[in-house]
PDB file of C-alpha atoms and ligand atoms in Angstrom:
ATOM      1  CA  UNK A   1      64.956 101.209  70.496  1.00 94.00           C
ATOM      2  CA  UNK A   2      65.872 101.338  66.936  1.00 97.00           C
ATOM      3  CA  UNK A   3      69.481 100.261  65.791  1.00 98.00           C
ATOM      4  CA  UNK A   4      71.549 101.966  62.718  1.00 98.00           C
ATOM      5  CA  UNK A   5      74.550 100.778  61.327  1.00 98.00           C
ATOM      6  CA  UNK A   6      76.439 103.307  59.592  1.00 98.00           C
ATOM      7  CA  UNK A   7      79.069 102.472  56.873  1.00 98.00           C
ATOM      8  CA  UNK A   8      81.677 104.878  55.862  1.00 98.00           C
ATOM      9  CA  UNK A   9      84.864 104.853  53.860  1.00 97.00           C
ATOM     10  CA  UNK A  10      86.194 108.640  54.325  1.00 96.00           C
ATOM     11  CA  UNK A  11      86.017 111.771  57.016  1.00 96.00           C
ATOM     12  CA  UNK A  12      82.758 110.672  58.386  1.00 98.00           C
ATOM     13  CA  UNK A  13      80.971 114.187  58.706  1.00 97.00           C
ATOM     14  CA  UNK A  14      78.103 113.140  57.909  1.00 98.00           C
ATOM     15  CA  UNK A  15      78.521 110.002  60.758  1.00 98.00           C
ATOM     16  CA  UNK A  16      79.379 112.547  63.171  1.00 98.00           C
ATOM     17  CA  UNK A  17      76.726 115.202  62.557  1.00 98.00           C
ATOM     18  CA  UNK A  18      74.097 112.015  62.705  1.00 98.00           C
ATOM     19  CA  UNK A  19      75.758 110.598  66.198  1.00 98.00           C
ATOM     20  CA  UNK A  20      75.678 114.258  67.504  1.00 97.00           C
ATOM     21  CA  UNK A  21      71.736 114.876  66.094  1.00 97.00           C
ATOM     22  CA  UNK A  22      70.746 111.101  68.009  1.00 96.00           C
ATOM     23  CA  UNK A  23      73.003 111.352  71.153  1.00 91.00           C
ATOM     24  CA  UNK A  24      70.239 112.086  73.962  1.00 86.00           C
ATOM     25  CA  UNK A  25      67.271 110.667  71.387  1.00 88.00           C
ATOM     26  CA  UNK A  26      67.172 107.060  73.766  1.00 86.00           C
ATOM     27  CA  UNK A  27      65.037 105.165  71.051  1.00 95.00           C
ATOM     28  CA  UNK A  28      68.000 105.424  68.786  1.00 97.00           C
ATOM     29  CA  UNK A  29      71.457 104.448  68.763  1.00 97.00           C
ATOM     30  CA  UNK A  30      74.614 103.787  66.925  1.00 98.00           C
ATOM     31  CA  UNK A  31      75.641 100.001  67.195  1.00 98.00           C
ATOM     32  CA  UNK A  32      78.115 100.004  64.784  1.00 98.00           C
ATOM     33  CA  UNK A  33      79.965 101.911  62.186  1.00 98.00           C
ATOM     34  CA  UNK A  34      81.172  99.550  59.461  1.00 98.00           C
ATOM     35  CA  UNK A  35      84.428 100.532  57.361  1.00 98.00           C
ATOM     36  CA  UNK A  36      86.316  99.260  54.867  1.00 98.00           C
ATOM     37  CA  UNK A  37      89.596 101.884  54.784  1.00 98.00           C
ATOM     38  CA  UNK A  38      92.207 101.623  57.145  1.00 98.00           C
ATOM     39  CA  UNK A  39      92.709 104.776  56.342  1.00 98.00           C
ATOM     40  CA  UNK A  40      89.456 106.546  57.252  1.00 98.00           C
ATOM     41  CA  UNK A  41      89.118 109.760  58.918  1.00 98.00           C
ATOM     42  CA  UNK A  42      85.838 108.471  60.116  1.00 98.00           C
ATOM     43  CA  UNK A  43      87.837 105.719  62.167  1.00 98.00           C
ATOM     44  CA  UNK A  44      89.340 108.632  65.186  1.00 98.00           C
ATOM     45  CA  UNK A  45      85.957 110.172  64.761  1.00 98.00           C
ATOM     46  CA  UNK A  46      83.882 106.578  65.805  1.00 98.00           C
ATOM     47  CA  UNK A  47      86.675 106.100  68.679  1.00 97.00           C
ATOM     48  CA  UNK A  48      85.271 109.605  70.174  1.00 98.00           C
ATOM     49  CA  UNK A  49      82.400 108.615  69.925  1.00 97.00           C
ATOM     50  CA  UNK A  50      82.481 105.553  71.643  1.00 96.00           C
ATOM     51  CA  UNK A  51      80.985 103.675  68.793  1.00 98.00           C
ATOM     52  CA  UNK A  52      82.395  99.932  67.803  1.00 98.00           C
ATOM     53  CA  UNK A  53      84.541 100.159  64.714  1.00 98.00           C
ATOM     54  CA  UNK A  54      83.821  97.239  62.446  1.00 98.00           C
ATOM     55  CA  UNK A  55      86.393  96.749  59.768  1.00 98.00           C
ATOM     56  CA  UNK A  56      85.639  94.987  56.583  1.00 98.00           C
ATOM     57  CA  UNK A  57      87.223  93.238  53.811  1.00 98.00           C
ATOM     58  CA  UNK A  58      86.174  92.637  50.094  1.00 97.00           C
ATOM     59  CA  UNK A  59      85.316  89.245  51.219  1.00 96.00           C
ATOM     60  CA  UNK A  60      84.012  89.722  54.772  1.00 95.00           C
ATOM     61  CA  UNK A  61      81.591  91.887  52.746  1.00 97.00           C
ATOM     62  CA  UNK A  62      80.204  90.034  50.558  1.00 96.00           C
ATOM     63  CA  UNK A  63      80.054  86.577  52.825  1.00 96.00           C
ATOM     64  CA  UNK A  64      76.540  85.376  54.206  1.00 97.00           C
ATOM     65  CA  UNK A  65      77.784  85.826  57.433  1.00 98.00           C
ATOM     66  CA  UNK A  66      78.569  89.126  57.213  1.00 98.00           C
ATOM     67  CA  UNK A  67      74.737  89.533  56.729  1.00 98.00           C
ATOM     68  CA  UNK A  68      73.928  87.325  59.541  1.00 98.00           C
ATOM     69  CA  UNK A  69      76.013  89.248  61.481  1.00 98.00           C
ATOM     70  CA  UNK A  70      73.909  92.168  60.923  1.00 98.00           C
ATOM     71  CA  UNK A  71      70.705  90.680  61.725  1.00 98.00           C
ATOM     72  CA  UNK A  72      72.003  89.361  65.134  1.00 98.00           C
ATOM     73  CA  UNK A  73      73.005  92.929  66.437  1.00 98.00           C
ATOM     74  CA  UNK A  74      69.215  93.469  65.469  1.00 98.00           C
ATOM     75  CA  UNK A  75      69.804  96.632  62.783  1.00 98.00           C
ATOM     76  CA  UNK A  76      67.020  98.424  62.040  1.00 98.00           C
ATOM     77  CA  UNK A  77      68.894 100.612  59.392  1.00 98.00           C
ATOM     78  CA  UNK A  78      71.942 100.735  57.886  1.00 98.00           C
ATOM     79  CA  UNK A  79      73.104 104.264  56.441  1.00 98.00           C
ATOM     80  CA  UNK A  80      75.436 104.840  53.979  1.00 97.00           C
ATOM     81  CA  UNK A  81      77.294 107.284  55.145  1.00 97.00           C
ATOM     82  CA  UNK A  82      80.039 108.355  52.440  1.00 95.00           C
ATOM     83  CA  UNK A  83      80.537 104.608  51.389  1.00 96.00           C
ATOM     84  CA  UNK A  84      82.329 103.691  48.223  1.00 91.00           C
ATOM     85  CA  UNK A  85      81.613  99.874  47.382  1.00 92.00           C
ATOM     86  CA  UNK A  86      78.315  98.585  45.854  1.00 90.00           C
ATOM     87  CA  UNK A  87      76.789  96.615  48.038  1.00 94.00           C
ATOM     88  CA  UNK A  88      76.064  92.584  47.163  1.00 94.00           C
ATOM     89  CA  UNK A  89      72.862  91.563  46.318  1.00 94.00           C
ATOM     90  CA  UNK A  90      72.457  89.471  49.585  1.00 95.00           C
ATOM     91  CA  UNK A  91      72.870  92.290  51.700  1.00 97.00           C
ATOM     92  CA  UNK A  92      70.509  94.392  50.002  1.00 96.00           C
ATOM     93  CA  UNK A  93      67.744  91.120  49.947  1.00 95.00           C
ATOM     94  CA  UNK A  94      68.216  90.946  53.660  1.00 96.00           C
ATOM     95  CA  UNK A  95      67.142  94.776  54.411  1.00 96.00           C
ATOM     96  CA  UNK A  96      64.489  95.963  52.278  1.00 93.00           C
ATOM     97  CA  UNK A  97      63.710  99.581  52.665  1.00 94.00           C
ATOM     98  CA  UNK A  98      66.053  99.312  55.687  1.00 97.00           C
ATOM     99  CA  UNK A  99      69.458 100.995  53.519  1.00 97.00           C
ATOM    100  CA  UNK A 100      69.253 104.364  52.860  1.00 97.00           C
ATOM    101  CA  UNK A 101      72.451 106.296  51.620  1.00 96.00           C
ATOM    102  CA  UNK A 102      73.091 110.329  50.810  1.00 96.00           C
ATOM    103  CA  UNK A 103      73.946 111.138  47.369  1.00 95.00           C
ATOM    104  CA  UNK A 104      75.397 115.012  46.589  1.00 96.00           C
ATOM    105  CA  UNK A 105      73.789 115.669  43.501  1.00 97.00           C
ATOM    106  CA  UNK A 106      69.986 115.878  42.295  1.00 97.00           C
ATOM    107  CA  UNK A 107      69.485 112.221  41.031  1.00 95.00           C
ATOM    108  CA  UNK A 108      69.073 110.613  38.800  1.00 94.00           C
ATOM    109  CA  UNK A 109      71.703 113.483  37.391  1.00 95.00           C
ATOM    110  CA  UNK A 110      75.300 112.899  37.774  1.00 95.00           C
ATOM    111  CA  UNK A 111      74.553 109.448  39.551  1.00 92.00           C
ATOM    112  CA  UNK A 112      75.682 105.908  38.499  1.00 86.00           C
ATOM    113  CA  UNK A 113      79.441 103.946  38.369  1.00 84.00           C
ATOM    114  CA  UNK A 114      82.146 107.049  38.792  1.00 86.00           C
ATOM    115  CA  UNK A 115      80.037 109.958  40.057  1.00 91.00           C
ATOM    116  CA  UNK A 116      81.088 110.073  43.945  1.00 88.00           C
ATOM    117  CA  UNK A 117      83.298 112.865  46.097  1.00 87.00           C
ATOM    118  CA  UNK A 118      84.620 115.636  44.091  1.00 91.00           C
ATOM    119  CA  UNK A 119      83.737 113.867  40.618  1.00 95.00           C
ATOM    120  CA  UNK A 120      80.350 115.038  41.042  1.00 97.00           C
ATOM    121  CA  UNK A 121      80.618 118.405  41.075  1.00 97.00           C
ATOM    122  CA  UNK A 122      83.298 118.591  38.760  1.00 97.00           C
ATOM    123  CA  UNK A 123      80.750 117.385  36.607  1.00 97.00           C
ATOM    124  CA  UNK A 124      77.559 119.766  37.861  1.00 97.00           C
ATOM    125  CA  UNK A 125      79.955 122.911  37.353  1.00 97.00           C
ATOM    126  CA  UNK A 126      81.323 121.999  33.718  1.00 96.00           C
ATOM    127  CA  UNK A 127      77.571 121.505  32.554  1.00 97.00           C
ATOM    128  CA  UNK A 128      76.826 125.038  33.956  1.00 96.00           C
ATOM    129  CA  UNK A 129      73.827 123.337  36.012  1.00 97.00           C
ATOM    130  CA  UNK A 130      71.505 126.369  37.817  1.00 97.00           C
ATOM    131  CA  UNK A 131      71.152 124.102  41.207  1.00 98.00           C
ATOM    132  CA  UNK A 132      72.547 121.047  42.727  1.00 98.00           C
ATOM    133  CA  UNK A 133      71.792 119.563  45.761  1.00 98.00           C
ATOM    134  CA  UNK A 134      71.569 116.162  47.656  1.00 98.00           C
ATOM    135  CA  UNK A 135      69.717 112.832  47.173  1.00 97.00           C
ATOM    136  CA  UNK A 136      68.374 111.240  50.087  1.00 97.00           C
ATOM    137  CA  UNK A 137      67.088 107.576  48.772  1.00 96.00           C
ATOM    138  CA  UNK A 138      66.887 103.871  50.209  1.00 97.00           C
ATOM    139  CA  UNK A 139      69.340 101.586  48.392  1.00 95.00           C
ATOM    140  CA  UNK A 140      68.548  98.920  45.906  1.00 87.00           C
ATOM    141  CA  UNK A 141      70.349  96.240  43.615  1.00 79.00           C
ATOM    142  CA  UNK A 142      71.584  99.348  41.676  1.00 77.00           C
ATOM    143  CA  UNK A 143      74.015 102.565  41.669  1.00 69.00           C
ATOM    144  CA  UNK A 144      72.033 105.126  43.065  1.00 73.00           C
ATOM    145  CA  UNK A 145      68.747 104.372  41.485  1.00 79.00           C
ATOM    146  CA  UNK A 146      66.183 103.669  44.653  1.00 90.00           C
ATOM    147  CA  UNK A 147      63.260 105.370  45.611  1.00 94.00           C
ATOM    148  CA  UNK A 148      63.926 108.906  46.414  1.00 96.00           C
ATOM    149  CA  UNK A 149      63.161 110.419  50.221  1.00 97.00           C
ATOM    150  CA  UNK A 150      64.096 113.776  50.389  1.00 97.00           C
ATOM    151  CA  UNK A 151      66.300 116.053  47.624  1.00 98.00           C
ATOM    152  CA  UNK A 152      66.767 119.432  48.656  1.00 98.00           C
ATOM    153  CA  UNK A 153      68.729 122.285  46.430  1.00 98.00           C
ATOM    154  CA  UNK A 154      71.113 124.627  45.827  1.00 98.00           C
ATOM    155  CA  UNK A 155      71.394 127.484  43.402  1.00 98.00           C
ATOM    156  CA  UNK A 156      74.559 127.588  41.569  1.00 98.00           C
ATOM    157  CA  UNK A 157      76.906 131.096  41.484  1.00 96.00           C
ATOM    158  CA  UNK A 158      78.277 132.105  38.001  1.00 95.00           C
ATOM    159  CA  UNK A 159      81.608 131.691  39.127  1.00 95.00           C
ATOM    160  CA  UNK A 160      80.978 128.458  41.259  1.00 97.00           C
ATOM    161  CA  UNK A 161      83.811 126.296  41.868  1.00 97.00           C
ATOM    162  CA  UNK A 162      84.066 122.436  42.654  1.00 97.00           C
ATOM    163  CA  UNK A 163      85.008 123.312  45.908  1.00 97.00           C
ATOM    164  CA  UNK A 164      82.345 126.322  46.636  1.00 98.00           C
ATOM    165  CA  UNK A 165      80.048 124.126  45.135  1.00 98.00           C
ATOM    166  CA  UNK A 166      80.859 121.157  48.003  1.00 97.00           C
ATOM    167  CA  UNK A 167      80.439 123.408  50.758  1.00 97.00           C
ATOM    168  CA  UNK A 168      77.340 124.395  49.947  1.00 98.00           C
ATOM    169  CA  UNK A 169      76.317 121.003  49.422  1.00 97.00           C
ATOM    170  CA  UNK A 170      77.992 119.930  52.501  1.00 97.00           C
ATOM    171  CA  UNK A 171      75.712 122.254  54.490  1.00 97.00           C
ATOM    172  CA  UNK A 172      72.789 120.778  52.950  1.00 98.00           C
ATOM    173  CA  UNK A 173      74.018 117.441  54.407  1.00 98.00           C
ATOM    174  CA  UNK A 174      74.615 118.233  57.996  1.00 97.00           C
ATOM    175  CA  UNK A 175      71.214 119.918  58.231  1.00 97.00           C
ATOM    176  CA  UNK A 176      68.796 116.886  56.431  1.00 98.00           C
ATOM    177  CA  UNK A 177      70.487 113.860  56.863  1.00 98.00           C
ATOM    178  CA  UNK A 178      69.971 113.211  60.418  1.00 98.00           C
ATOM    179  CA  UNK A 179      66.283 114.401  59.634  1.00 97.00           C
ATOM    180  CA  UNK A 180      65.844 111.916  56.678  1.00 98.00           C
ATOM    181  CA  UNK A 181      66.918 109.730  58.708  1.00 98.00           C
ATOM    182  CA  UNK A 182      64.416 109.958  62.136  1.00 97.00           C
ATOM    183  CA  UNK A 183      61.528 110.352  59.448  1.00 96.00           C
ATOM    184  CA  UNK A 184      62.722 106.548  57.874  1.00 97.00           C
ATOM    185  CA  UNK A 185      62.784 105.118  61.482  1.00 97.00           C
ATOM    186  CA  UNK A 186      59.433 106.944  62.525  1.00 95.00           C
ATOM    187  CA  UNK A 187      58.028 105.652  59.067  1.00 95.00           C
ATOM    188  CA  UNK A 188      58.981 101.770  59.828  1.00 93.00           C
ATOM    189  CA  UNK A 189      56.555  99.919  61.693  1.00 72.00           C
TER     190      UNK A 189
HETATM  191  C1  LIG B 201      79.271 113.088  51.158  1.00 68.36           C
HETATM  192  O1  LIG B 201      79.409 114.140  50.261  1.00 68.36           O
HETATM  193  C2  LIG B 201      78.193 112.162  50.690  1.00 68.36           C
HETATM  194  O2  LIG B 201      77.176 112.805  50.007  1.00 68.36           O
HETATM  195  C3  LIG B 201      78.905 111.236  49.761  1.00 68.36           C
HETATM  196  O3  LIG B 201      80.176 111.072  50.343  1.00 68.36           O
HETATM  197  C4  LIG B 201      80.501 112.189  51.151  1.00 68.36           C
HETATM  198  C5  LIG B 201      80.862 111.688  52.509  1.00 68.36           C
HETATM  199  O4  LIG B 201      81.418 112.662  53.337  1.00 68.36           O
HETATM  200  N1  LIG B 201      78.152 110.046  49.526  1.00 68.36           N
HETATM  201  P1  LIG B 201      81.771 112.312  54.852  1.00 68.36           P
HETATM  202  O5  LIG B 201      82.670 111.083  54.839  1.00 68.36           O
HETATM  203  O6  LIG B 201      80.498 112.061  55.575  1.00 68.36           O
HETATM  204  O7  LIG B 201      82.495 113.507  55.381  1.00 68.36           O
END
Protein backbone atom coordinates (compact mmCIF):
# COMPACT_ATOMS: atom_id res chain seq x y z
CA UNK A 1 0.00 0.00 0.00
CA UNK A 2 1.53 3.21 -0.93
CA UNK A 3 0.63 6.48 1.07
CA UNK A 4 0.35 10.20 -0.57
CA UNK A 5 0.01 13.22 1.20
CA UNK A 6 -1.40 15.89 -0.76
CA UNK A 7 -0.90 19.64 0.11
CA UNK A 8 -3.11 22.27 -1.21
CA UNK A 9 -3.80 25.91 -0.56
CA UNK A 10 -6.87 26.67 -3.08
CA UNK A 11 -10.04 24.74 -4.91
CA UNK A 12 -8.34 21.45 -4.84
CA UNK A 13 -9.31 20.15 -8.45
CA UNK A 14 -6.56 18.70 -9.00
CA UNK A 15 -6.88 16.79 -5.21
CA UNK A 16 -10.19 15.75 -6.21
CA UNK A 17 -9.63 14.48 -9.75
CA UNK A 18 -6.46 12.42 -8.06
CA UNK A 19 -8.82 10.97 -5.01
CA UNK A 20 -11.49 10.14 -7.71
CA UNK A 21 -8.60 8.47 -10.32
CA UNK A 22 -7.17 6.23 -6.87
CA UNK A 23 -10.56 5.53 -5.11
CA UNK A 24 -10.98 1.62 -5.92
CA UNK A 25 -6.90 1.38 -6.79
CA UNK A 26 -6.38 -0.57 -2.97
CA UNK A 27 -2.47 -0.17 -3.14
CA UNK A 28 -3.01 3.52 -2.91
CA UNK A 29 -4.55 5.88 -0.68
CA UNK A 30 -4.99 9.35 0.55
CA UNK A 31 -3.77 9.70 4.27
CA UNK A 32 -3.80 13.15 4.47
CA UNK A 33 -4.34 16.38 2.73
CA UNK A 34 -2.18 19.08 4.31
CA UNK A 35 -3.38 22.89 4.10
CA UNK A 36 -2.33 25.94 5.11
CA UNK A 37 -5.63 28.37 4.20
CA UNK A 38 -8.48 28.46 6.28
CA UNK A 39 -9.96 29.52 3.53
CA UNK A 40 -9.49 26.70 1.01
CA UNK A 41 -11.99 25.41 -1.30
CA UNK A 42 -10.07 22.22 -1.14
CA UNK A 43 -11.05 22.00 2.70
CA UNK A 44 -15.31 20.98 1.86
CA UNK A 45 -13.84 19.02 -0.97
CA UNK A 46 -11.33 16.68 1.58
CA UNK A 47 -14.49 16.50 4.09
CA UNK A 48 -16.39 14.61 1.05
CA UNK A 49 -14.00 12.77 0.63
CA UNK A 50 -13.47 11.44 3.84
CA UNK A 51 -9.87 12.39 3.87
CA UNK A 52 -8.15 13.91 7.29
CA UNK A 53 -7.69 17.63 6.94
CA UNK A 54 -4.35 18.65 8.36
CA UNK A 55 -4.02 22.33 8.92
CA UNK A 56 -0.71 24.04 9.04
CA UNK A 57 0.93 27.06 10.24
CA UNK A 58 4.12 28.99 9.08
CA UNK A 59 5.74 27.44 11.98
CA UNK A 60 4.12 23.99 12.24
CA UNK A 61 5.66 23.88 8.73
CA UNK A 62 8.78 24.43 9.01
CA UNK A 63 9.33 22.53 12.64
CA UNK A 64 11.23 19.05 12.69
CA UNK A 65 8.30 17.60 13.90
CA UNK A 66 6.22 18.45 11.35
CA UNK A 67 8.60 16.17 9.28
CA UNK A 68 8.55 13.48 11.77
CA UNK A 69 5.12 13.60 11.63
CA UNK A 70 5.17 12.69 8.11
CA UNK A 71 7.39 9.83 8.34
CA UNK A 72 5.25 8.20 11.13
CA UNK A 73 1.99 8.11 8.95
CA UNK A 74 4.56 6.22 6.62
CA UNK A 75 4.16 8.71 3.27
CA UNK A 76 5.33 7.41 0.36
CA UNK A 77 4.66 10.72 -1.62
CA UNK A 78 3.68 13.91 -0.99
CA UNK A 79 1.99 15.92 -3.99
CA UNK A 80 1.78 19.33 -4.36
CA UNK A 81 -1.32 19.88 -5.28
CA UNK A 82 -1.90 23.77 -5.98
CA UNK A 83 0.41 24.71 -2.95
CA UNK A 84 1.73 28.19 -2.51
CA UNK A 85 4.68 28.14 0.16
CA UNK A 86 8.25 26.91 -0.60
CA UNK A 87 8.88 24.19 1.18
CA UNK A 88 11.97 24.14 4.01
CA UNK A 89 14.93 22.50 3.29
CA UNK A 90 14.31 19.76 6.00
CA UNK A 91 11.30 18.65 4.48
CA UNK A 92 12.63 18.34 1.17
CA UNK A 93 16.04 16.33 2.80
CA UNK A 94 13.61 13.96 4.39
CA UNK A 95 11.79 12.85 0.95
CA UNK A 96 14.04 12.62 -1.86
CA UNK A 97 12.36 11.96 -5.12
CA UNK A 98 9.28 11.38 -2.92
CA UNK A 99 7.66 15.37 -3.69
CA UNK A 100 6.41 15.86 -6.85
CA UNK A 101 4.22 19.04 -7.60
CA UNK A 102 2.21 20.25 -11.04
CA UNK A 103 3.34 23.37 -12.53
CA UNK A 104 0.91 25.10 -15.49
CA UNK A 105 3.39 26.26 -17.74
CA UNK A 106 6.28 24.52 -19.88
CA UNK A 107 9.27 24.92 -17.40
CA UNK A 108 11.71 26.18 -16.95
CA UNK A 109 9.47 29.14 -18.79
CA UNK A 110 7.40 31.32 -16.70
CA UNK A 111 8.59 29.36 -13.48
CA UNK A 112 10.41 30.74 -10.37
CA UNK A 113 9.27 33.34 -7.21
CA UNK A 114 5.76 35.04 -8.60
CA UNK A 115 4.73 32.80 -11.51
CA UNK A 116 1.69 30.72 -9.87
CA UNK A 117 -2.40 30.81 -10.61
CA UNK A 118 -3.44 33.30 -13.10
CA UNK A 119 0.12 35.12 -13.13
CA UNK A 120 1.27 32.53 -15.36
CA UNK A 121 -0.68 32.84 -18.10
CA UNK A 122 -0.98 36.37 -17.94
CA UNK A 123 2.48 36.12 -18.68
CA UNK A 124 2.38 33.12 -21.58
CA UNK A 125 -0.41 35.28 -23.44
CA UNK A 126 1.45 38.81 -23.33
CA UNK A 127 4.66 37.04 -24.83
CA UNK A 128 2.40 35.67 -27.67
CA UNK A 129 3.85 32.04 -26.76
CA UNK A 130 2.55 29.27 -29.67
CA UNK A 131 1.91 26.48 -26.75
CA UNK A 132 1.77 26.20 -23.08
CA UNK A 133 1.17 23.42 -21.11
CA UNK A 134 1.95 21.75 -17.67
CA UNK A 135 5.10 20.67 -15.76
CA UNK A 136 4.99 17.56 -13.98
CA UNK A 137 8.48 17.46 -11.84
CA UNK A 138 9.68 16.12 -8.29
CA UNK A 139 10.51 19.02 -5.96
CA UNK A 140 13.89 20.15 -4.85
CA UNK A 141 15.61 22.93 -2.61
CA UNK A 142 14.40 25.33 -5.40
CA UNK A 143 11.26 27.15 -7.14
CA UNK A 144 10.25 24.89 -9.66
CA UNK A 145 13.57 23.73 -10.89
CA UNK A 146 13.57 19.64 -10.27
CA UNK A 147 13.84 17.01 -12.59
CA UNK A 148 11.10 17.05 -15.05
CA UNK A 149 8.46 13.84 -15.36
CA UNK A 150 6.03 14.51 -17.78
CA UNK A 151 5.18 18.13 -19.74
CA UNK A 152 2.50 17.86 -22.07
CA UNK A 153 1.17 20.95 -24.44
CA UNK A 154 -1.13 23.13 -25.66
CA UNK A 155 -1.34 25.21 -28.79
CA UNK A 156 -2.18 28.72 -28.20
CA UNK A 157 -5.38 30.56 -30.25
CA UNK A 158 -4.64 34.07 -31.72
CA UNK A 159 -7.09 35.53 -29.63
CA UNK A 160 -6.30 33.41 -26.42
CA UNK A 161 -7.22 34.82 -23.23
CA UNK A 162 -5.82 34.26 -19.58
CA UNK A 163 -8.81 32.59 -18.85
CA UNK A 164 -9.24 30.37 -22.25
CA UNK A 165 -5.80 29.77 -21.82
CA UNK A 166 -6.45 28.12 -18.01
CA UNK A 167 -9.05 25.94 -19.16
CA UNK A 168 -7.22 24.44 -21.54
CA UNK A 169 -4.51 23.96 -19.25
CA UNK A 170 -6.80 22.84 -16.62
CA UNK A 171 -7.86 19.93 -18.86
CA UNK A 172 -4.41 18.96 -19.32
CA UNK A 173 -4.26 18.61 -15.49
CA UNK A 174 -7.20 16.46 -14.71
CA UNK A 175 -6.20 14.02 -17.45
CA UNK A 176 -2.07 13.52 -16.47
CA UNK A 177 -1.75 14.24 -13.07
CA UNK A 178 -3.24 11.28 -11.53
CA UNK A 179 -1.19 9.36 -14.31
CA UNK A 180 2.17 11.09 -13.37
CA UNK A 181 1.45 10.26 -10.40
CA UNK A 182 0.76 6.07 -10.46
CA UNK A 183 3.91 6.04 -12.87
CA UNK A 184 6.14 7.83 -9.69
CA UNK A 185 4.68 5.20 -7.23
CA UNK A 186 5.10 2.21 -9.80
CA UNK A 187 8.71 3.69 -10.44
CA UNK A 188 9.72 3.62 -6.50
CA UNK A 189 11.02 0.52 -5.29
C1 LIG B 1 -3.16 24.38 -10.74
O1 LIG B 1 -3.25 25.17 -11.88
C2 LIG B 1 -1.74 23.94 -10.56
O2 LIG B 1 -1.06 23.76 -11.75
C3 LIG B 1 -1.12 25.06 -9.79
O3 LIG B 1 -2.15 25.51 -8.94
C4 LIG B 1 -3.42 25.20 -9.48
C5 LIG B 1 -4.19 24.44 -8.45
O4 LIG B 1 -5.53 24.27 -8.78
N1 LIG B 1 0.10 24.66 -9.17
P1 LIG B 1 -6.48 23.40 -7.83
O5 LIG B 1 -6.36 23.97 -6.42
O6 LIG B 1 -6.02 21.99 -7.89
O7 LIG B 1 -7.86 23.57 -8.37
Amino acid sequence: MKKLSIFVSGNGTNLQRIAEYFLEDWAVKIENVVCNNPNAYAIERSKKLDIPVRMITKQDFNSEAFVKELQDLGIDLIVLAGFLWKLPENLVKAFPKKIVNIHPALLPKYGGKGFYGEHVHEAVVAAKEAQSGITIHYVNELYDSGEIILQARVSLDENETPDSLAAKIHQLEQAYFPVAIEQVLLSQN
